[in-house]
Coordinates of C-alpha atoms in Angstrom, one line a residue:
M1 CA 48.2 13.0 74.2
I2 CA 49.0 11.0 77.4
K3 CA 47.4 7.8 79.1
E4 CA 49.0 6.5 82.2
R5 CA 49.2 2.7 82.5
M6 CA 48.4 1.5 86.0
I7 CA 48.9 -2.3 85.9
M8 CA 48.0 -4.3 89.0
S9 CA 49.0 -7.8 87.9
K10 CA 50.6 -8.6 91.2
S11 CA 47.5 -7.8 93.3
K12 CA 46.0 -10.6 95.4
N13 CA 42.5 -9.1 95.3
K14 CA 40.5 -9.3 92.1
M15 CA 39.0 -6.1 90.8
G16 CA 35.3 -5.7 90.1
V17 CA 33.8 -4.2 87.0
V18 CA 33.3 -0.7 88.7
Q19 CA 36.9 -0.6 89.9
L20 CA 38.3 -1.5 86.5
T21 CA 36.0 1.0 84.7
I22 CA 37.3 3.8 86.9
L23 CA 40.9 2.6 86.5
T24 CA 40.5 2.5 82.7
A25 CA 39.1 6.1 82.6
V26 CA 41.9 7.4 84.8
N27 CA 44.5 5.6 82.6
M28 CA 43.2 7.5 79.5
M29 CA 43.2 10.9 81.2
G30 CA 46.6 12.4 80.5
S31 CA 48.4 15.3 79.0
G32 CA 47.1 14.6 75.5
I33 CA 44.1 16.9 76.1
I34 CA 45.8 20.0 77.4
M35 CA 46.4 21.7 74.0
L36 CA 43.1 20.3 72.4
P37 CA 40.9 23.4 73.2
T38 CA 43.2 25.5 71.1
K39 CA 43.3 23.2 68.2
L40 CA 39.6 22.6 68.2
A41 CA 38.9 26.4 68.4
E42 CA 40.7 26.7 65.0
V43 CA 37.8 24.6 63.6
G44 CA 35.0 25.8 65.8
T45 CA 32.6 24.3 68.2
I46 CA 31.3 22.1 65.3
S47 CA 34.1 19.9 66.4
I48 CA 31.7 18.4 69.0
V49 CA 30.5 16.2 66.1
S50 CA 34.1 15.0 65.7
W51 CA 34.2 14.1 69.4
L52 CA 31.0 12.0 69.0
V53 CA 32.4 10.2 65.9
T54 CA 35.7 9.5 67.7
A55 CA 33.9 8.4 70.9
V56 CA 32.0 5.7 68.9
G57 CA 35.2 4.7 66.9
S58 CA 37.3 4.6 70.1
M59 CA 34.8 2.4 71.9
A60 CA 34.8 0.0 69.0
L61 CA 38.6 -0.1 69.0
A62 CA 38.7 -0.5 72.8
Y63 CA 36.2 -3.4 72.8
A64 CA 38.1 -5.2 70.1
F65 CA 41.4 -4.7 71.9
A66 CA 39.8 -6.1 75.1
K67 CA 38.9 -9.2 73.1
C68 CA 42.4 -9.5 71.6
G69 CA 43.9 -9.2 75.0
M70 CA 41.6 -12.0 76.4
F71 CA 42.1 -14.5 73.7
S72 CA 45.6 -13.9 72.4
R73 CA 48.3 -16.3 73.6
K74 CA 51.2 -14.4 72.1
S75 CA 53.2 -11.8 74.0
G76 CA 54.1 -8.3 72.7
G77 CA 50.7 -6.5 72.8
M78 CA 49.7 -5.3 69.3
G79 CA 52.7 -7.0 67.7
G80 CA 51.5 -10.3 69.1
Y81 CA 48.0 -9.7 67.9
A82 CA 49.2 -8.9 64.4
E83 CA 51.4 -12.0 64.2
Y84 CA 48.3 -14.2 64.2
A85 CA 47.2 -12.9 60.8
F86 CA 50.4 -11.5 59.3
G87 CA 53.2 -13.6 60.7
K88 CA 56.5 -12.2 61.9
S89 CA 56.4 -9.3 59.5
G90 CA 53.1 -8.1 61.0
N91 CA 54.5 -8.3 64.5
F92 CA 57.5 -6.2 63.4
M93 CA 55.4 -3.6 61.6
A94 CA 53.0 -3.2 64.5
N95 CA 55.9 -2.7 66.9
Y96 CA 57.8 -0.5 64.6
T97 CA 55.0 1.9 63.7
Y98 CA 53.8 2.0 67.3
G99 CA 57.4 2.8 68.4
V100 CA 57.6 5.6 65.8
S101 CA 54.2 7.0 67.0
L102 CA 55.4 7.1 70.6
L103 CA 58.6 8.8 69.5
I104 CA 56.6 11.6 67.8
A105 CA 53.9 11.8 70.4
N106 CA 56.4 12.5 73.2
I107 CA 57.8 15.4 71.3
A108 CA 54.2 16.8 71.1
I109 CA 53.9 16.3 74.9
A110 CA 57.1 18.2 75.4
I111 CA 55.9 21.0 73.2
S112 CA 52.7 21.2 75.3
A113 CA 54.9 21.7 78.4
V114 CA 56.8 24.4 76.6
G115 CA 53.6 26.1 75.5
Y116 CA 52.3 26.3 79.0
G117 CA 55.7 27.4 80.3
T118 CA 55.8 30.3 77.9
E119 CA 52.4 31.5 79.1
L120 CA 53.3 30.9 82.8
F121 CA 56.5 32.9 82.6
G122 CA 55.3 35.4 80.0
V123 CA 58.0 34.8 77.4
N124 CA 57.9 34.7 73.6
L125 CA 60.1 32.2 72.0
T126 CA 61.2 32.1 68.4
P127 CA 60.7 28.8 66.5
I128 CA 64.3 27.9 67.2
G129 CA 63.8 28.8 70.8
I130 CA 60.7 26.5 71.0
C131 CA 62.7 23.7 69.4
I132 CA 65.6 24.1 71.8
A133 CA 63.3 24.2 74.9
T134 CA 61.4 21.1 73.6
I135 CA 64.7 19.2 73.2
C136 CA 65.8 20.3 76.7
V137 CA 62.5 19.0 78.2
L138 CA 63.0 15.6 76.4
W139 CA 66.5 15.3 77.7
I140 CA 65.5 16.1 81.3
A141 CA 62.7 13.5 81.2
T142 CA 65.1 10.9 79.8
V143 CA 67.9 11.5 82.3
A144 CA 65.4 11.4 85.1
N145 CA 64.5 7.8 84.0
F146 CA 68.0 6.5 84.6
G147 CA 67.0 5.6 88.2
G148 CA 64.7 2.8 87.0
A149 CA 61.0 2.0 86.8
R150 CA 60.1 2.4 90.5
I151 CA 61.0 6.1 90.7
T152 CA 59.4 6.8 87.4
G153 CA 56.1 5.1 88.4
Q154 CA 56.0 7.0 91.7
I155 CA 56.4 10.4 90.0
S156 CA 54.0 9.7 87.2
G157 CA 51.3 8.4 89.7
I158 CA 51.4 11.8 91.4
T159 CA 51.8 14.2 88.5
V160 CA 48.8 12.8 86.5
W161 CA 46.6 14.6 89.0
G162 CA 47.9 17.9 87.6
V163 CA 45.8 17.4 84.5
I164 CA 42.9 15.4 86.0
I165 CA 42.0 18.0 88.6
P166 CA 41.7 21.0 86.1
V167 CA 40.0 19.0 83.4
V168 CA 37.4 17.4 85.7
G169 CA 37.1 20.6 87.6
I170 CA 36.2 22.7 84.6
S171 CA 33.8 20.0 83.5
V172 CA 31.9 20.4 86.7
I173 CA 32.1 24.1 87.7
G174 CA 32.8 25.7 84.4
W175 CA 29.1 25.8 83.5
H176 CA 28.7 28.8 85.8
W177 CA 30.7 30.9 83.4
F178 CA 29.4 29.3 80.2
S179 CA 27.8 31.5 77.6
G180 CA 25.5 29.9 75.0
D181 CA 25.8 32.9 72.7
A182 CA 29.6 32.7 72.7
Y183 CA 29.5 28.9 72.0
L184 CA 27.1 29.4 69.1
A185 CA 29.1 32.2 67.7
A186 CA 32.1 29.9 67.5
W187 CA 30.3 27.1 65.8
N188 CA 32.0 27.4 62.4
P189 CA 33.9 30.7 62.4
H190 CA 35.6 30.1 59.0
A191 CA 32.4 28.8 57.2
V192 CA 34.1 25.6 56.2
P193 CA 31.8 22.9 54.6
T194 CA 30.4 20.7 57.4
F195 CA 32.0 17.4 56.3
E196 CA 35.4 19.1 55.9
A197 CA 35.1 20.8 59.3
I198 CA 34.3 17.6 61.1
G199 CA 37.1 15.8 59.4
A200 CA 39.6 18.6 60.2
S201 CA 39.4 17.8 63.9
I202 CA 39.1 14.0 63.8
S203 CA 42.9 13.4 64.2
M204 CA 42.9 15.9 67.1
T205 CA 40.1 14.1 69.0
L206 CA 41.7 10.7 68.4
W207 CA 44.9 12.1 69.8
A208 CA 43.2 12.2 73.2
F209 CA 42.3 8.5 73.0
L210 CA 45.7 7.2 71.9
G211 CA 46.7 4.5 74.4
L212 CA 43.3 2.9 74.6
E213 CA 45.0 -0.3 73.5
S214 CA 46.5 -0.5 76.9
A215 CA 43.1 -0.4 78.7
C216 CA 42.8 -4.2 78.8
A217 CA 46.2 -4.7 80.5
N218 CA 44.6 -5.7 83.8
T219 CA 42.8 -8.9 82.6
D220 CA 44.6 -11.2 84.9
V221 CA 43.4 -9.5 88.1
V222 CA 39.7 -9.0 87.2
E223 CA 36.7 -11.0 88.3
N224 CA 35.0 -12.8 85.4
P225 CA 37.3 -11.1 82.8
E226 CA 35.4 -12.4 79.7
R227 CA 32.3 -10.4 80.9
N228 CA 33.8 -7.6 82.9
V229 CA 36.8 -6.5 80.8
P230 CA 34.8 -5.4 77.7
I231 CA 32.2 -3.7 79.9
A232 CA 34.9 -1.8 81.9
V233 CA 36.8 -0.9 78.7
L234 CA 33.7 0.4 77.0
G235 CA 32.6 2.2 80.2
G236 CA 36.0 3.7 80.9
T237 CA 36.4 4.9 77.3
L238 CA 32.9 6.4 77.4
G239 CA 33.7 8.1 80.7
A240 CA 36.9 9.6 79.3
A241 CA 35.0 10.7 76.2
V242 CA 32.3 12.5 78.3
I243 CA 35.0 14.3 80.3
Y244 CA 36.9 15.2 77.1
I245 CA 33.8 16.5 75.3
V246 CA 32.4 18.4 78.2
S247 CA 35.7 20.1 79.2
T248 CA 36.7 21.2 75.7
N249 CA 33.2 22.5 74.9
V250 CA 32.7 24.3 78.2
I251 CA 35.9 26.2 77.5
A252 CA 34.6 27.1 74.1
G253 CA 31.7 28.9 75.8
I254 CA 33.9 30.7 78.3
V255 CA 36.8 32.0 76.3
P256 CA 36.3 34.0 73.0
N257 CA 37.1 31.8 70.0
M258 CA 40.0 33.9 68.6
D259 CA 41.6 34.2 72.1
L260 CA 41.3 30.4 72.5
A261 CA 42.7 29.6 69.0
N262 CA 45.8 31.8 69.6
S263 CA 46.5 30.4 73.1
T264 CA 49.3 28.1 74.0
A265 CA 47.8 27.4 77.4
P266 CA 44.0 27.1 76.9
F267 CA 43.1 25.6 80.3
G268 CA 45.1 28.3 82.1
L269 CA 43.4 31.0 80.0
A270 CA 40.0 29.5 80.9
F271 CA 40.6 29.6 84.6
S272 CA 41.9 33.1 84.3
H273 CA 38.6 34.1 82.7
M274 CA 36.7 32.2 85.4
F275 CA 38.6 33.5 88.4
N276 CA 41.7 35.6 88.0
P277 CA 45.1 35.5 86.4
T278 CA 46.7 34.0 89.6
V279 CA 44.4 31.0 89.5
G280 CA 45.2 30.7 85.8
K281 CA 48.9 30.6 86.6
I282 CA 48.4 27.9 89.2
I283 CA 46.5 25.8 86.6
M284 CA 49.4 26.3 84.1
A285 CA 51.9 25.1 86.7
L286 CA 49.8 22.0 87.4
M287 CA 49.6 21.3 83.7
I288 CA 53.3 21.7 83.3
M289 CA 53.8 19.3 86.2
S290 CA 51.5 16.8 84.5
C291 CA 53.2 17.1 81.2
V292 CA 56.6 16.5 82.6
G293 CA 55.4 13.6 84.7
S294 CA 53.6 12.0 81.7
L295 CA 56.6 12.5 79.6
L296 CA 58.8 10.9 82.2
G297 CA 56.6 7.8 82.2
W298 CA 56.2 7.6 78.4
Q299 CA 59.9 8.0 77.8
F300 CA 60.5 5.0 80.0
T301 CA 57.6 3.2 78.2
I302 CA 59.2 3.8 74.8
A303 CA 62.5 2.4 76.0
Q304 CA 60.7 -0.7 77.2
V305 CA 58.8 -1.1 73.9
F306 CA 62.1 -0.8 72.0
K307 CA 63.8 -3.2 74.5
S308 CA 61.0 -5.8 74.0
S309 CA 61.4 -5.5 70.2
A310 CA 65.2 -5.8 70.5
D311 CA 64.8 -8.9 72.7
S312 CA 62.6 -10.4 70.0
G313 CA 65.3 -9.7 67.4
F314 CA 63.4 -6.9 65.6
F315 CA 65.4 -3.9 66.8
P316 CA 69.2 -3.4 67.3
K317 CA 70.6 -5.0 70.5
I318 CA 71.6 -1.6 71.9
F319 CA 68.0 -1.2 73.1
S320 CA 68.3 -4.4 75.2
K321 CA 71.2 -3.4 77.3
L322 CA 70.4 -2.6 80.9
S323 CA 72.1 -0.5 83.5
K324 CA 72.6 -1.5 87.2
A325 CA 69.2 0.1 87.9
D326 CA 67.6 -2.2 85.3
A327 CA 67.0 0.8 83.0
P328 CA 67.8 0.6 79.3
V329 CA 70.0 3.7 79.5
K330 CA 71.8 3.3 76.1
G331 CA 68.4 2.7 74.4
M332 CA 67.0 5.8 76.1
L333 CA 69.9 7.9 74.9
T334 CA 69.5 6.6 71.4
I335 CA 65.8 7.4 71.5
V336 CA 66.2 11.0 72.8
V337 CA 68.8 11.7 70.1
I338 CA 66.3 10.6 67.4
Q339 CA 63.6 12.8 69.0
S340 CA 66.0 15.7 69.0
V341 CA 66.5 15.3 65.3
L342 CA 62.8 15.0 64.7
S343 CA 62.2 18.2 66.7
L344 CA 64.6 20.0 64.5
M345 CA 63.0 18.5 61.4
T346 CA 59.5 19.7 62.4
I347 CA 60.3 23.3 63.3
S348 CA 57.3 25.5 62.3
P349 CA 56.4 29.2 62.4
S350 CA 54.5 28.8 65.6
L351 CA 54.3 26.4 68.6
N352 CA 50.7 25.5 67.7
K353 CA 51.6 24.7 64.1
Q354 CA 54.4 22.4 65.2
F355 CA 52.1 20.7 67.7
N356 CA 49.6 20.1 64.9
V357 CA 52.1 18.6 62.6
L358 CA 53.4 16.2 65.2
V359 CA 49.9 15.1 66.4
N360 CA 48.8 14.3 62.9
L361 CA 51.9 12.2 62.2
A362 CA 51.7 10.5 65.6
V363 CA 48.0 9.6 64.9
V364 CA 48.8 8.2 61.4
T365 CA 51.6 6.0 62.6
N366 CA 49.7 4.8 65.6
I367 CA 46.7 3.8 63.5
I368 CA 48.8 1.2 61.5
P369 CA 49.0 -1.3 64.4
Y370 CA 45.4 -0.5 65.2
I371 CA 44.3 -1.7 61.7
L372 CA 46.6 -4.8 61.9
S373 CA 45.1 -5.7 65.2
M374 CA 41.5 -5.3 64.1
A375 CA 42.2 -7.5 61.1
A376 CA 43.8 -10.2 63.3
L377 CA 40.9 -10.5 65.7
V378 CA 39.1 -12.9 63.3
I379 CA 41.9 -15.5 63.5
I380 CA 42.7 -14.9 67.1
Q381 CA 39.1 -15.9 68.0
K382 CA 39.3 -18.9 65.7
V383 CA 42.5 -20.2 67.3
A384 CA 40.9 -19.6 70.8
K385 CA 37.8 -21.6 69.6
V386 CA 35.4 -18.8 70.5
P387 CA 31.8 -19.7 69.7
E388 CA 30.8 -18.5 66.3
N389 CA 27.9 -16.3 67.5
K390 CA 30.1 -14.5 70.0
A391 CA 33.0 -14.1 67.6
R392 CA 30.7 -12.6 65.0
I393 CA 29.7 -9.7 67.3
A394 CA 33.3 -8.9 68.2
N395 CA 34.4 -9.1 64.5
V396 CA 31.7 -6.7 63.4
I397 CA 32.7 -4.2 66.2
A398 CA 36.4 -4.6 65.1
G399 CA 35.2 -3.8 61.5
I400 CA 33.7 -0.6 62.8
G401 CA 36.9 0.2 64.6
A402 CA 38.9 -0.4 61.4
L403 CA 36.5 1.8 59.3
Y404 CA 36.9 4.6 61.8
S405 CA 40.7 4.1 61.7
F406 CA 40.7 4.6 57.9
Y407 CA 38.6 7.7 58.3
A408 CA 41.0 9.1 60.8
L409 CA 43.9 8.4 58.4
Y410 CA 42.1 10.2 55.6
S411 CA 41.3 13.2 57.9
S412 CA 44.9 13.5 59.0
G413 CA 45.8 15.3 55.8
E414 CA 48.1 14.8 52.9
E415 CA 51.3 15.9 54.6
A416 CA 50.8 13.5 57.6
M417 CA 49.8 10.7 55.3
M418 CA 52.9 11.2 53.1
W419 CA 55.3 11.2 56.0
G420 CA 53.5 8.3 57.6
A421 CA 53.7 6.3 54.4
I422 CA 57.4 7.0 54.1
A423 CA 57.9 5.9 57.7
T424 CA 55.9 2.7 57.1
F425 CA 57.7 1.9 53.8
L426 CA 61.0 2.4 55.6
G427 CA 59.7 -0.2 58.1
W428 CA 59.3 -2.8 55.4
T429 CA 62.8 -2.2 54.3
L430 CA 64.2 -2.6 57.8
Y431 CA 62.2 -5.8 58.2
G432 CA 63.8 -7.1 55.0
M433 CA 67.2 -6.6 56.7
V434 CA 66.3 -8.6 59.9
S435 CA 64.0 -11.2 58.4
P436 CA 66.8 -13.8 57.5
R437 CA 67.4 -14.4 61.2
F438 CA 63.7 -15.5 61.6
E439 CA 63.9 -17.8 58.6
M440 CA 67.0 -19.4 60.2
M441 CA 65.1 -19.8 63.5
D442 CA 62.2 -21.5 61.7
K443 CA 64.5 -24.0 60.0
K444 CA 66.2 -24.9 63.3
G445 CA 62.7 -25.3 64.8

C-alpha cells in the first residue's frame, strides 16, 4: 500500500495546477498495488465495480482533506483537524489510530517484498519462514534509516520508479496480450452474490489509496491554492485511480484467474506471460527494489509521526529522542520491535492470507482518523469563516467520504473490525492515562 510524500515547501517557484496534479498522482503510486492483482483475482474481475466505488469515495476524501489542509490552523495533520471538533482526545485518537495503521501497513509492505523474493529466487517458505523473512526486511529498513532523512529521501525517490514503470507500462502495452474471453471467464468465478463480491474487494482497493490525506501537503507552494489544490487533488486521485483500475484489469485478461489468484508476484507473472520468464524476473527485482525503498521511507515516516505525538505529550518520550544524525533511533527500534511481535501474531497458512489479514486491519485503523477529519470539516470551515455556500459544498462531499469510509469498515470483515475495535478501545484507555497532563496545562493557561 505505499504513497511517497514529495513535499516542496522550500521551493521558491510556485507550482501550477498541472504540476501539482502530476505530483499528487505520483505520490499515490507506491508499493501498495503490487499484490492487488492476486487479491482481486480471488474475487474475480467483478472487482472493477469496487474500484469505481473506491475511486469516487477516495476523491471525496481527497477533496475534503484538501479543504482541511487549506483552512486548518492547527499542526499535526489529521490529529489537528480532529481537535477542532473533538478536542485533545480527538487529536490523540487520530494520531494513535493512524500510527497503528502505519505499523501494520508496513508489515504488509514487507510481506509483499518477501512474496516477490520467493518467486524471484524460486524458494518455498513455511509460514514461520515467511514471518522470519518479513521481520528481517523490517529490521533492515529500520537500521538503514539511522543515517537520517536526507539519505532516506534520496533512496526512496529513486526506488519508487521500480513500481511506477511496470504498473504504467502494463497499463499502456498490456492490451496487446489482453484476452476479452479470459477476462469475462474470471468475472465471478466463485458465483458469489454481486453485492457481497463487490464488498469483498473494497478494503483491498482502498488499500491502494491509503495516504491520500498527504496529497494536500504542498499547499504553501501552489499558485492560487484555494482553487488549484482541490482541482489537483481530485485530478491526481482520479489519475491514480485510472492507472490502478487499468493495470489490475489488464492483468486479469492476460493471466488465467487461478494462476493469478495463487501468485505471490502477480506483476512478474504477467510480464512472464507477455514476454518471457527473464523479463518477469527483472520486473520482480524492480518491485522488490520499490518495496524496500518504500518501506525505508515509511519506517522513517512512522518514527516521525510517533515523535510528533511524543512532542505533543501523547506518546512516551522515548519516541522524541534524536541521534546525532537527527534520527529518532530509539523510537525506530521500539517501533520495529512492536512490528516484529505483530508479525508473529498474524502468522497465517500462506503469505497471501497473512497479507490479506494485515491489509484489512490497516484499512480499518486508518479509516478512524478519516472519519474524525470528515466530521471536523464543518467546524474547521466555520472557524475559518468560509462563506456558507462554499462550505456547504465541501461539507456534502465530506459526508460522501464519511459514508464511503463506513462502507469500507463494514466490508473489511468481522475479524478486522474486531481487532480494529480492540485497538481503538485500547487507545481510549491510553488517552485516559495521559489526559491529566493536558488538564493541568489548561489550568495553567
